PDB file of C-alpha atoms in Angstrom:
ATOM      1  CA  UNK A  76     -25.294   2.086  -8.518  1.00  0.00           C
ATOM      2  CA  UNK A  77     -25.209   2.786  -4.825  1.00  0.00           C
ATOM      3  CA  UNK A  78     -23.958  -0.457  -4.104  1.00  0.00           C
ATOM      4  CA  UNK A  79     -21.070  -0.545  -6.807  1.00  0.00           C
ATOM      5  CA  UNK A  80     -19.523   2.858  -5.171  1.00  0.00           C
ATOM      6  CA  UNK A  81     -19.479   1.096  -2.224  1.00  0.00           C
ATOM      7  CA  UNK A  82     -17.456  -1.769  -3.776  1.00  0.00           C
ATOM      8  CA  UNK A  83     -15.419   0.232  -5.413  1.00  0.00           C
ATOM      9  CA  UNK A  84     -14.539   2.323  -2.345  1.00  0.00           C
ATOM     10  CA  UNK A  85     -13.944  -0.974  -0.358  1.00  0.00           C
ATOM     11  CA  UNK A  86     -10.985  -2.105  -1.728  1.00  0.00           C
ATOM     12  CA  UNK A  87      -8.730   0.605  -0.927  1.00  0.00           C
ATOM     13  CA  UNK A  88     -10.769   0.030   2.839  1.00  0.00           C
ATOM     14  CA  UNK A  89      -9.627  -3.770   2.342  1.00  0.00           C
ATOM     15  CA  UNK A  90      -6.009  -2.396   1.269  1.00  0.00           C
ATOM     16  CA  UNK A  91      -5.590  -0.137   4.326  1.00  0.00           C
ATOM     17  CA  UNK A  92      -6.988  -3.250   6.929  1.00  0.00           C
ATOM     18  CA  UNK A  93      -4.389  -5.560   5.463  1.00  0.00           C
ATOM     19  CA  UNK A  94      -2.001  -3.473   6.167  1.00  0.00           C
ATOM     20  CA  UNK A  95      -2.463  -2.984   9.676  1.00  0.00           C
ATOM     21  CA  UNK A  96      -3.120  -6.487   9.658  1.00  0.00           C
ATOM     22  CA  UNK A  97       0.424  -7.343   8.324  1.00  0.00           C
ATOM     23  CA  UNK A  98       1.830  -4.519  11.122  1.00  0.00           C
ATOM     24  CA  UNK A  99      -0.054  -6.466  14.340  1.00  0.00           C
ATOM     25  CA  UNK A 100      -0.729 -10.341  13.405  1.00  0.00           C
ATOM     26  CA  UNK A 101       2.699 -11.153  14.196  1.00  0.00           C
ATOM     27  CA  UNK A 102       4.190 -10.093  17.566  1.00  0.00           C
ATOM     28  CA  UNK A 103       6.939 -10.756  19.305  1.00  0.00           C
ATOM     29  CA  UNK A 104       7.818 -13.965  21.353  1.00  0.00           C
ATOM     30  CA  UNK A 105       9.425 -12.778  24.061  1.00  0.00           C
ATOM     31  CA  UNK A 106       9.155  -9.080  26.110  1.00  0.00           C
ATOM     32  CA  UNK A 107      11.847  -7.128  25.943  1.00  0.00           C
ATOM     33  CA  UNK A 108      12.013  -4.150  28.537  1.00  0.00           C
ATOM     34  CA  UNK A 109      14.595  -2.135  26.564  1.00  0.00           C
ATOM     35  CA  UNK A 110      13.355  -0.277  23.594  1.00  0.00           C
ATOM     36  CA  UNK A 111      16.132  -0.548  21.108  1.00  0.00           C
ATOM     37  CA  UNK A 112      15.387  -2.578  18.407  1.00  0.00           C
ATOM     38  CA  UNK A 113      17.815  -5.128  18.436  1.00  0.00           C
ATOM     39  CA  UNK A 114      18.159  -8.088  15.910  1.00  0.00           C
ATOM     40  CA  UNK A 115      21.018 -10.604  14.917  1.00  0.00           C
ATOM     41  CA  UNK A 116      20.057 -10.347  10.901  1.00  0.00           C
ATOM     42  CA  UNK A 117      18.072  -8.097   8.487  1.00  0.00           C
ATOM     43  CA  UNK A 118      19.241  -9.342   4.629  1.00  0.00           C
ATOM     44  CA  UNK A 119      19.509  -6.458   2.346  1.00  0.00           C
ATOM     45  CA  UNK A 120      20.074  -6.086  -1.351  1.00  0.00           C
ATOM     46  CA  UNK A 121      19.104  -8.917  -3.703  1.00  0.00           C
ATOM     47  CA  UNK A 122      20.802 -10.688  -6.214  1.00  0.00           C
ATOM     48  CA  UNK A 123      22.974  -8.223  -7.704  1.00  0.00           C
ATOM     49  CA  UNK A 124      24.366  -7.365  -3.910  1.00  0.00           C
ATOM     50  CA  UNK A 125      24.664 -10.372  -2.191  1.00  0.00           C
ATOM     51  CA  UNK A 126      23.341 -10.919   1.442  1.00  0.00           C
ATOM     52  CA  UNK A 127      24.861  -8.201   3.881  1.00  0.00           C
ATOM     53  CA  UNK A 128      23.704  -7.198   7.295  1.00  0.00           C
ATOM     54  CA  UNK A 129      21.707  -4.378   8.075  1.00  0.00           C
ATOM     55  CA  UNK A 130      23.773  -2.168  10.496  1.00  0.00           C
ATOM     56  CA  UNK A 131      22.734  -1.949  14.245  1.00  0.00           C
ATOM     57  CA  UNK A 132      22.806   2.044  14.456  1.00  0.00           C
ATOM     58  CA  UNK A 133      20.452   1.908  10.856  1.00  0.00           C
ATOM     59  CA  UNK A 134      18.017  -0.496  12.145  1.00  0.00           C
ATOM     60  CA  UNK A 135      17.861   1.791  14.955  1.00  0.00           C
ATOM     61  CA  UNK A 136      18.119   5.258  12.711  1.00  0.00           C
ATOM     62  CA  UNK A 137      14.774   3.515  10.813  1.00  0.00           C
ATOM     63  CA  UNK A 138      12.975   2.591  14.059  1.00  0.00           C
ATOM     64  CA  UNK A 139      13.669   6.334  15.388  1.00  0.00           C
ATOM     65  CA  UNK A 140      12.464   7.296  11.839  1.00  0.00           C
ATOM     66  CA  UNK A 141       9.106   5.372  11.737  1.00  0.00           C
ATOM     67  CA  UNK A 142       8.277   5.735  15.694  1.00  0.00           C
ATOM     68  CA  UNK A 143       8.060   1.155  15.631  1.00  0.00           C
ATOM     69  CA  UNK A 144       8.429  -0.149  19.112  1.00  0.00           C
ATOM     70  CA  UNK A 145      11.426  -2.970  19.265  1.00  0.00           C
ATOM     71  CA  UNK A 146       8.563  -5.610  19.658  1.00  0.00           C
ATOM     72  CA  UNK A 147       6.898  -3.955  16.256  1.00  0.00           C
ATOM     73  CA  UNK A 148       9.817  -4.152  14.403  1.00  0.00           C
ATOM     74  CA  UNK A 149      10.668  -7.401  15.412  1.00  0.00           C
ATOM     75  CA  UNK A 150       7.263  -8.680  14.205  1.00  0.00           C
ATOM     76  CA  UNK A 151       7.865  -6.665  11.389  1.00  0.00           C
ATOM     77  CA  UNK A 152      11.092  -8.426  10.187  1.00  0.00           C
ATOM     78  CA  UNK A 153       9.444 -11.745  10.748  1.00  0.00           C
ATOM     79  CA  UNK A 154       6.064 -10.770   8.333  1.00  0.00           C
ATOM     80  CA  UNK A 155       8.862  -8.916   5.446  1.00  0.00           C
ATOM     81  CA  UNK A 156      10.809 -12.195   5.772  1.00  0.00           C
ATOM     82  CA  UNK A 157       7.634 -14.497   5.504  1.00  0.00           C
ATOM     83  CA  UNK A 158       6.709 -12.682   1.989  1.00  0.00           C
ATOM     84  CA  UNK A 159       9.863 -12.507   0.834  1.00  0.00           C
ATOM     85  CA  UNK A 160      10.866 -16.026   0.988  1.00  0.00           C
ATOM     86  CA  UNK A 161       7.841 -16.891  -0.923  1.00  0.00           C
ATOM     87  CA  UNK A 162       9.861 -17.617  -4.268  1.00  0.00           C
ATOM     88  CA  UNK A 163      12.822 -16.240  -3.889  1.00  0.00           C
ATOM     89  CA  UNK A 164      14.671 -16.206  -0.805  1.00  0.00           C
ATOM     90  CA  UNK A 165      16.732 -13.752  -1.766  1.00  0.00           C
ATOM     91  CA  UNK A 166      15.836 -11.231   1.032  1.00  0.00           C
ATOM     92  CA  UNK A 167      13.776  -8.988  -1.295  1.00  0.00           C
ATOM     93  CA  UNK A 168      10.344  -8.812  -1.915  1.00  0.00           C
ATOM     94  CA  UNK A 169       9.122  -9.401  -5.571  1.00  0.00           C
ATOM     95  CA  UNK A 170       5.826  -8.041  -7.011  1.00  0.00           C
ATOM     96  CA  UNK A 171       4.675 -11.486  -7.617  1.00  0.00           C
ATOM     97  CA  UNK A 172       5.364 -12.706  -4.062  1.00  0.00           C
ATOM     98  CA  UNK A 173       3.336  -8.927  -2.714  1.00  0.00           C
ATOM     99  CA  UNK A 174       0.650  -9.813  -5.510  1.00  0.00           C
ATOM    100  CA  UNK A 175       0.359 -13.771  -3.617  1.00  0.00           C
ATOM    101  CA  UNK A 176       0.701 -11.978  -0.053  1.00  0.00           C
ATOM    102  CA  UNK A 177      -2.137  -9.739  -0.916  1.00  0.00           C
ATOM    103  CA  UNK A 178      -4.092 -12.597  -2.372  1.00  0.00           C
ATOM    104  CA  UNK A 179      -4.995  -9.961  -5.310  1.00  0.00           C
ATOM    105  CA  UNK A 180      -5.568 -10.972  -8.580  1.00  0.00           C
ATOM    106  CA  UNK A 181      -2.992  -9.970 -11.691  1.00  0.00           C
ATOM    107  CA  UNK A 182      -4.255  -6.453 -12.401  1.00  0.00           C
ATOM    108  CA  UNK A 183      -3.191  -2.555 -12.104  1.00  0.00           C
ATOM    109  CA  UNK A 184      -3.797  -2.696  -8.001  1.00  0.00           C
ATOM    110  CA  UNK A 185      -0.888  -4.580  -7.316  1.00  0.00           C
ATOM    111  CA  UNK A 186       1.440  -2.694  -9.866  1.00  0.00           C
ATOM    112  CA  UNK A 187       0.490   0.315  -8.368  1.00  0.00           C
ATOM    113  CA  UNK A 188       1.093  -0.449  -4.758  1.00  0.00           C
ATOM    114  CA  UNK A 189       4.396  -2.353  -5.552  1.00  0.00           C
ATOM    115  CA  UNK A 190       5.338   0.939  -7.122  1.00  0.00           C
ATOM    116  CA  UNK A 191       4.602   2.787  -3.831  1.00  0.00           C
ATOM    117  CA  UNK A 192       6.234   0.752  -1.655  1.00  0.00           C
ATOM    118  CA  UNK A 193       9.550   0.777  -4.166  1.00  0.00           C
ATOM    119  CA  UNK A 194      10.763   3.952  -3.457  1.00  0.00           C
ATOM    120  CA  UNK A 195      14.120   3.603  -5.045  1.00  0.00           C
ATOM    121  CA  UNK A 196      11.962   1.884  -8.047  1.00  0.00           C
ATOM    122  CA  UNK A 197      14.674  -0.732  -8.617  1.00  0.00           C
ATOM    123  CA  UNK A 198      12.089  -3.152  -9.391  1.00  0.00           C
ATOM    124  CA  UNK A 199      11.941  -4.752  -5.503  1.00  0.00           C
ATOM    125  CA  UNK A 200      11.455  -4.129  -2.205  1.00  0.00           C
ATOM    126  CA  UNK A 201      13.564  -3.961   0.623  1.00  0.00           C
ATOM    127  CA  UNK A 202      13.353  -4.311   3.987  1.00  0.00           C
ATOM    128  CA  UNK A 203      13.603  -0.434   4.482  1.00  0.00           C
ATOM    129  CA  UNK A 204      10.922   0.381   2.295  1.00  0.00           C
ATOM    130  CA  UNK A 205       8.637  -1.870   3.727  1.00  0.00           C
ATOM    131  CA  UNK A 206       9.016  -1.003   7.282  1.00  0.00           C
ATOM    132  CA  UNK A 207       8.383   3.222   5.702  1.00  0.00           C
ATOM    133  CA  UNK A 208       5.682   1.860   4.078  1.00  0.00           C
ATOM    134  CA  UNK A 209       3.939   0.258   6.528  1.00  0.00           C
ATOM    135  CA  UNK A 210       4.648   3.383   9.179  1.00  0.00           C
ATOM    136  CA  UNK A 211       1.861   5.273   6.994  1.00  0.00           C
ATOM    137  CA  UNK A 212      -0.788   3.110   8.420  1.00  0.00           C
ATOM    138  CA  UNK A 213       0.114   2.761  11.335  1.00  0.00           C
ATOM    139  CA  UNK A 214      -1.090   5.400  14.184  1.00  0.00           C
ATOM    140  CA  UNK A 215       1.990   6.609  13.948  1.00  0.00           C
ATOM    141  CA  UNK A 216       1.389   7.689  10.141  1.00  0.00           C
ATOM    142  CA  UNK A 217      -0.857  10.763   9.718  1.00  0.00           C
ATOM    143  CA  UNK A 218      -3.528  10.918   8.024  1.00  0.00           C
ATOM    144  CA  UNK A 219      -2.900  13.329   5.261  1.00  0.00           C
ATOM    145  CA  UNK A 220      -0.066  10.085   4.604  1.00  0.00           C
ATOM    146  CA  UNK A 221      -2.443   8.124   4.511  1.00  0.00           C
ATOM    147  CA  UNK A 222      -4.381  10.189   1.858  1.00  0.00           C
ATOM    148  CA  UNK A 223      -1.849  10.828  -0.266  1.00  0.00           C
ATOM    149  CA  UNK A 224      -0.843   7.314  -0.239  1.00  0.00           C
ATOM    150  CA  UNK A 225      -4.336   6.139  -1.498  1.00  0.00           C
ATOM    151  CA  UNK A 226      -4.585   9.213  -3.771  1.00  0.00           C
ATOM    152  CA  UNK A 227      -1.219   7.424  -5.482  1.00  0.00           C
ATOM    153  CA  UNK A 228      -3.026   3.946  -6.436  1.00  0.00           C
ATOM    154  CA  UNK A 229      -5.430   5.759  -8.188  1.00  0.00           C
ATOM    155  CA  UNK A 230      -3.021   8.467 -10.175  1.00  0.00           C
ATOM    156  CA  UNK A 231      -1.439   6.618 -12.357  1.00  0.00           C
ATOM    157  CA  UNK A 232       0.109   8.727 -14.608  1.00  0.00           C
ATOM    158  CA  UNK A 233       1.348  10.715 -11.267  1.00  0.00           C
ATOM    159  CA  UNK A 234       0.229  13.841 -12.506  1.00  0.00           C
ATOM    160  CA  UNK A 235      -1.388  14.797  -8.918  1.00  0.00           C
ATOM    161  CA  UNK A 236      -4.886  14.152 -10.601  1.00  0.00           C
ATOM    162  CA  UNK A 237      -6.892  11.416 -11.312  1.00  0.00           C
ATOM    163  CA  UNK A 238      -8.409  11.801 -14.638  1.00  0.00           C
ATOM    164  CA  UNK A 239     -12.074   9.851 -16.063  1.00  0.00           C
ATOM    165  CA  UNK A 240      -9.874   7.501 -17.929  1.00  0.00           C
ATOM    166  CA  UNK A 241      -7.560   6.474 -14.836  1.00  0.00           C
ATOM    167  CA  UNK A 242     -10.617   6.149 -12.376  1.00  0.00           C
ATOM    168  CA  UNK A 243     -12.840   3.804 -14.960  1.00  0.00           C
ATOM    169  CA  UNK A 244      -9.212   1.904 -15.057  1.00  0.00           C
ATOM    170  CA  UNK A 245      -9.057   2.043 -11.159  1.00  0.00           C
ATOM    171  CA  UNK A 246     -12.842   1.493 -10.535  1.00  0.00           C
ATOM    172  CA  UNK A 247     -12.796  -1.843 -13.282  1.00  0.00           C
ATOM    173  CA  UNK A 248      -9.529  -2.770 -11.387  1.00  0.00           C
ATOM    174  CA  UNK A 249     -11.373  -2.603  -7.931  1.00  0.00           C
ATOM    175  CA  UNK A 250     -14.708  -4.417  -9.276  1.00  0.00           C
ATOM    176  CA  UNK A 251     -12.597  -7.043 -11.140  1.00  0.00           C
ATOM    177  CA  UNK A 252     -10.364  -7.349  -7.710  1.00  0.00           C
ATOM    178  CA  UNK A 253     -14.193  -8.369  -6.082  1.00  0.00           C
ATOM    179  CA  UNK A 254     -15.046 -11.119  -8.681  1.00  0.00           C
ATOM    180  CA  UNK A 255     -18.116  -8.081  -9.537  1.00  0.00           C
ATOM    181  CA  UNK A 256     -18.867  -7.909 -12.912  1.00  0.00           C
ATOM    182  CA  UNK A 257     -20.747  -5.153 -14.435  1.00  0.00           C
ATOM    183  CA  UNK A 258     -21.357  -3.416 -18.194  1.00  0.00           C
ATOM    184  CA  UNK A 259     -18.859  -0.980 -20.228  1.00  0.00           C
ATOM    185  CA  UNK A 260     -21.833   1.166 -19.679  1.00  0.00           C
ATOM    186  CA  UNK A 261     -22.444   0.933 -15.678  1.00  0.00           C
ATOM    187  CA  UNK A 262     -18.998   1.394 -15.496  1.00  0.00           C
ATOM    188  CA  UNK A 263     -18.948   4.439 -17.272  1.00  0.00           C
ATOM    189  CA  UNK A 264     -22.628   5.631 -15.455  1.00  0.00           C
ATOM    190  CA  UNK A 265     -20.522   4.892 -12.310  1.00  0.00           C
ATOM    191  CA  UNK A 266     -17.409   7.133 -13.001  1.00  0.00           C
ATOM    192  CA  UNK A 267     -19.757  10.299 -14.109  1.00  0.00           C
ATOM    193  CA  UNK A 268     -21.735   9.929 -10.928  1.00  0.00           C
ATOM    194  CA  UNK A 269     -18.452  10.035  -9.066  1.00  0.00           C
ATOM    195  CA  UNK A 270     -17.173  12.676 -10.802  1.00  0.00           C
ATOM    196  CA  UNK A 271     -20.457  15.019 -10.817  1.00  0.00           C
ATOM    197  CA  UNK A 272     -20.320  14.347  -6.890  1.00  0.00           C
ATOM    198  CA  UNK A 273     -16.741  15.444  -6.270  1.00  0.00           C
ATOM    199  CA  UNK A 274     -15.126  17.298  -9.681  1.00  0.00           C
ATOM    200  CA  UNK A 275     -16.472  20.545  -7.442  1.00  0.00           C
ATOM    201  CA  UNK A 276     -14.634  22.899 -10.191  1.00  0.00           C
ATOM    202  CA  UNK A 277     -15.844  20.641 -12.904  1.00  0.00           C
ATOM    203  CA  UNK A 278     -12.339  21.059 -14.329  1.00  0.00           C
ATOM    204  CA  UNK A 279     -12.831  17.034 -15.265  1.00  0.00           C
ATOM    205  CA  UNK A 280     -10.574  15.572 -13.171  1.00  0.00           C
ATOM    206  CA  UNK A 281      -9.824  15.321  -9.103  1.00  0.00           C
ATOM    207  CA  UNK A 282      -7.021  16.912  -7.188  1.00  0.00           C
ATOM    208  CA  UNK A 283      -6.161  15.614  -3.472  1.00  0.00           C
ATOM    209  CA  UNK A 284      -8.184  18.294  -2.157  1.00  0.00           C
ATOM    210  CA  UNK A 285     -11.773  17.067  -4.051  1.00  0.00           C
ATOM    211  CA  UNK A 286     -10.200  13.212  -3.341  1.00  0.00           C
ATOM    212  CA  UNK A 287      -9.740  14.566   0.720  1.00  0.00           C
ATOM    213  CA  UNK A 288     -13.773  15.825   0.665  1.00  0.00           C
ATOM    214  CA  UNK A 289     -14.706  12.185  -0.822  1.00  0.00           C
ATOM    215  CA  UNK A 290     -13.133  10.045   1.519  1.00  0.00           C
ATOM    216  CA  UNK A 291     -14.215  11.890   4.557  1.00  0.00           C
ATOM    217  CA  UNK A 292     -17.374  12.371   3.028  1.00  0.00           C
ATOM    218  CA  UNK A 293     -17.316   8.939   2.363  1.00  0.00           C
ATOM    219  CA  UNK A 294     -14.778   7.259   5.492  1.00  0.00           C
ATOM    220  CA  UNK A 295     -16.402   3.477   5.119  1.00  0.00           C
TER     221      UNK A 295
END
C-alpha cells in the first residue's frame, strides 16, 4: 500500500517538475541588459479572431504582473509557441496538443489541468494564460498558489472539497497515468487509508486545510 501512495502522490510531484521544466529548458539566445520584455510578435486569439499582435505596454503589464525577467518571457514565448504549433498553428494551445506536450495519456489529468490553465474557459489557451499559469510555479508563485492549484486537479466538481468518489477517480487517474495497475479493491483500501490519515473531522471528505497538512506532511 505504502508504495501505491507514493505513486499516487508522484504525479502531481511529476506535474509540478514539468512545469518548471517548461519555465527554464528554454532560455534566451542573446543577453539583454534592459529588463523590458520586448518582442516583435505574440499571436493572440484563435480561429474565430484572427492573428493580432499582443500590445507592447500588455506584454509588459503581464511581465510586471507575473514578476518574469525579459529573458524568461522570451523563453517563455518560444516553449507556448512550440506547443501550440503542434496541430494547429493557430497561436492557441489545444488540449490535445497540452495532453501530447505533457506526454500524458487520455484521462481526467489532462482535462483537469487544461481547465486550470483556461481561465476564460473558452475551450483554449492563450498566451496570457499560460504565462499566469506558469508564474504559480515559479519562485515567484507562492506556495499557498501552488496548493490551491494542485488542490484544483483533484476537486473536480469545484466544490472546495475533494470527496471519496473524486479521489478514487483522481488516484485511478494517477496509477493509470504510471502504466500501475492495481484491483477495484486496493484502490478502494488505498482511498480509506488516505482518508482515515487526513479526513481529521471525519466529515468524509478533505478541505484545503486537511489537503495543506498532507502535502507538507507528505512534501515528496
Amino acid at each position: 500500500r505504502e508504495s501505491l501512495e507514493r505513486v499516487a502522490r508522484a504525479r502531481l510531484c511529476i506535474l509540478f517538475l514539468f512545469l518548471l521544466f517548461l519555465l527554464f529548458s528554454v532560455r534566451a539566445e542573446d543577453d539583454d541588459d534592459d529588463d523590458t520584455f520586448t518582442f516583435t510578435r505574440v499571436i493572440m486569439g484563435g480561429s474565430q479572431s484572427g492573428e493580432r499582435a499582443m500590445e507592447v505596454s500588455d506584454a509588459g503589464e503581464l511581465q510586471r504582473e507575473t514578476g518574469f525577467t525579459a529573458e524568461e518571457m522570451q523563453a517563455l514565448q518560444r516553449t507556448f509557441h512550440s506547443i501550440c504549433n503542434r496541430k494547429e498553428a493557430d497561436g492557441v494551445i489545444h488540449r490535445s496538443e497540452l495532453k501530447e506536450a505533457l506526454g500524458f495519456h487520455d484521462s481526467m489529468f489532462i482535462d483537469r489541468i487544461f481547465r486550470l490553465f483556461d481561465r476564460d474557459e473558452n475551450g483554449v489557451i492563450d498566451f496570457r494564460e499560460f504565462i499566469r499559469a506558469m508564474a504559480i510555479f515559479s519562485e515567484n508563485g507562492s506556495l499557498e498558489e501552488k496548493l490551491i492549484f494542485s488542490f484544483q486537479i483533484w476537486d473536480v466538481d469545484e466544490d472546495g472539497y475533494i470527496s471519496r468518489e473524486e479521489m478514487y477517480r483522481s488516484v485511478g487517474a494517477s496509477l493509470f497515468e504510471n502504466d500501475v495497475k492495481v484491483s477495484e479493491d486496493q484502490l478502494f483500501e488505498l482511498v480509506d487509508a488516505t482518508f482515515a490519515a487526513v479526513d481529521v473531522d471525519g466529515d468524509g471528505r478533505i478541505g484545503m486545510s486537511d489537503y495543506a497538512r498532507m502535502v507538507e506532511s507528505n512534501p515528496s
